[in-house]
C-alpha positions as MATLAB code, in Angstrom:
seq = 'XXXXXXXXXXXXXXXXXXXXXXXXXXXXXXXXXXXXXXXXXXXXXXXXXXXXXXXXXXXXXXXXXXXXXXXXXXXXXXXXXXXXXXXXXXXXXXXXXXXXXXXXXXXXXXXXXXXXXXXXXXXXXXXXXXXXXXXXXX';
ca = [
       0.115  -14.776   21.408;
      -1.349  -12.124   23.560;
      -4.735  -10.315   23.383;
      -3.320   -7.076   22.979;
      -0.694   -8.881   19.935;
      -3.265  -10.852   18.318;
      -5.386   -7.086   18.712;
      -2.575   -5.525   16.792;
      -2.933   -8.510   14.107;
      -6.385   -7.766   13.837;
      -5.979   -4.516   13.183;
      -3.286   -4.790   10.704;
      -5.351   -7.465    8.639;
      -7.992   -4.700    8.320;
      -5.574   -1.953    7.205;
      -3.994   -4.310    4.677;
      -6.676   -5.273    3.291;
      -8.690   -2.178    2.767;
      -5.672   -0.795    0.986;
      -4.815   -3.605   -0.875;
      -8.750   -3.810   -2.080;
      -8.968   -0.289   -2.478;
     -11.658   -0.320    0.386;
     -12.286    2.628    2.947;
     -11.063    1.399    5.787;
     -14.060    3.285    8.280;
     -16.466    0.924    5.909;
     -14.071   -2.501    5.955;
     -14.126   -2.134   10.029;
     -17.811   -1.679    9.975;
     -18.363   -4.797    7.885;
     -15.837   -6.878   10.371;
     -17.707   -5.670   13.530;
     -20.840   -6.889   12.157;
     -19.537   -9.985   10.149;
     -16.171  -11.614   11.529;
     -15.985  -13.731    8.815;
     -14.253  -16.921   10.283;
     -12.691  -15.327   12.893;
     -13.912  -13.918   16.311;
     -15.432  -10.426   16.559;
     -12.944   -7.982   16.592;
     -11.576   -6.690   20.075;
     -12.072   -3.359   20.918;
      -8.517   -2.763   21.356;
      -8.185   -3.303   17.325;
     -11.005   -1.185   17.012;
      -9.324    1.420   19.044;
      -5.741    1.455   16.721;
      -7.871    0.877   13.149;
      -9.720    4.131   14.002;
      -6.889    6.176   15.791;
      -4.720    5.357   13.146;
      -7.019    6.535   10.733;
      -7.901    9.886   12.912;
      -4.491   11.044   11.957;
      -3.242    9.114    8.849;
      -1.823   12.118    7.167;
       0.253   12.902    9.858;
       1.409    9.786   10.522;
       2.611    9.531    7.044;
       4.246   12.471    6.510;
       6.343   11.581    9.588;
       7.095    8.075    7.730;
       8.120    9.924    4.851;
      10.155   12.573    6.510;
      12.229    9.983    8.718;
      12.605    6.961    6.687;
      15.281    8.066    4.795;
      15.495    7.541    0.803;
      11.980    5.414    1.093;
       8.857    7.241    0.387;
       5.785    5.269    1.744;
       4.995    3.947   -1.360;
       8.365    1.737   -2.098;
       7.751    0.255    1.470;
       5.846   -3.100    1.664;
       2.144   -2.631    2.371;
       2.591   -4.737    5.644;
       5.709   -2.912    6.589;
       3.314    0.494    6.142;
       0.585   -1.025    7.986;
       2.898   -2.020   10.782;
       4.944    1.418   10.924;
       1.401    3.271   10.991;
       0.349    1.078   14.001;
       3.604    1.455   15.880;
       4.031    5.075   15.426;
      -0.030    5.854   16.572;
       0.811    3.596   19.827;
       3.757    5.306   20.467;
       2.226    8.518   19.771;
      -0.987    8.368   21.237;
      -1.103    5.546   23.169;
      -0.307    5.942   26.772;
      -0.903    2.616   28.069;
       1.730    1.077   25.561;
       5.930    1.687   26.318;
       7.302    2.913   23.308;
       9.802    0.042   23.585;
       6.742   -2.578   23.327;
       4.756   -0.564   20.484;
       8.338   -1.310   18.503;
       8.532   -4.948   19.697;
       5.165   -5.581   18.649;
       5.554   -4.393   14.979;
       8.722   -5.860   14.653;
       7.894   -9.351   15.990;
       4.913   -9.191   13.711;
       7.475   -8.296   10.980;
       9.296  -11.257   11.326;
       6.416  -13.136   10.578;
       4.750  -11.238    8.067;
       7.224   -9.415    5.805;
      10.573   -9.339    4.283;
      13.645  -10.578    5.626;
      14.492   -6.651    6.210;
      11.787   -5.204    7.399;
      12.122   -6.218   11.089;
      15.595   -3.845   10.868;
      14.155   -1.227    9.094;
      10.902   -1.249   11.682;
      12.485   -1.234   14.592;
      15.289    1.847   13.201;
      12.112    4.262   12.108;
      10.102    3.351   14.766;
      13.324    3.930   17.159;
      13.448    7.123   15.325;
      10.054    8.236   16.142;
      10.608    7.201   19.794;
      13.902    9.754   19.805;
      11.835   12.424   18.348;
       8.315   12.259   20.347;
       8.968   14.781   22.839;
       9.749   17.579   19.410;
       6.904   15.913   17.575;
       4.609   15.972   20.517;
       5.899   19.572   21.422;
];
């Protein structure tokens, strides 16, 4: 696994977590940066998505729930959410990822992580995004 892929894990444990505790996310990051827990110390790339993602959450899930058709964010799995939020703020606002790896990424850790049809169903929204960036962006 590579650093920037086991950043993106990193960063998704965090946002799962705080939602599925009910924590503020700003606060849960906070507490990993100063206490890892078992793990390493966070890299700053994790850092970086946990807090752009949560710059423009809103945003980014009103575009989730415009273009995922028939599934509002709250049917989805929470690691499918977590996942779609990360991809869509890399291929957003992240110029140093292609579009085409911010999709792998989430849908590799899909695989892995969530429901049999979740890598499909990842990699079509997140597609979707990709198709629409330069109107979103505009």
């Amino acid at each position: 696994m590579g650093a920037r892929t086991k950043a993106r894990k990193r960063a998704l444990d965090v946002l799962f977590e705080a939602e599925q505790r009910h924590l503020d996310p700003i606060r849960l990051l906070s507490d990993r940066l100063v206490e890892p827990g078992t793990e390493s110390a966070l890299p700053q790339y994790s850092i970086d998505i946990v807090e752009g993602v949560l710059e423009r959450l809103d945003w980014i899930d009103e575009l989730l729930e415009t273009y995922s058709h028939e599934w509002s964010l709250d049917r989805m799995p929470a690691v499918d959410r977590a996942l779609l939020r990360i991809g869509t703020w890399e291929i957003l606002f992240n110029e140093d990822v292609p579009d085409a790896v911010a999709i792998d990424e989430a849908v590799e850790l899909s695989k892995s992580l969530s429901t049999d049809d979740s890598p499909a169903f990842i990699n079509g929204l997140l597609g979707r995004i990709v198709e629409l960036k330069p109107t979103i962006l505009a």
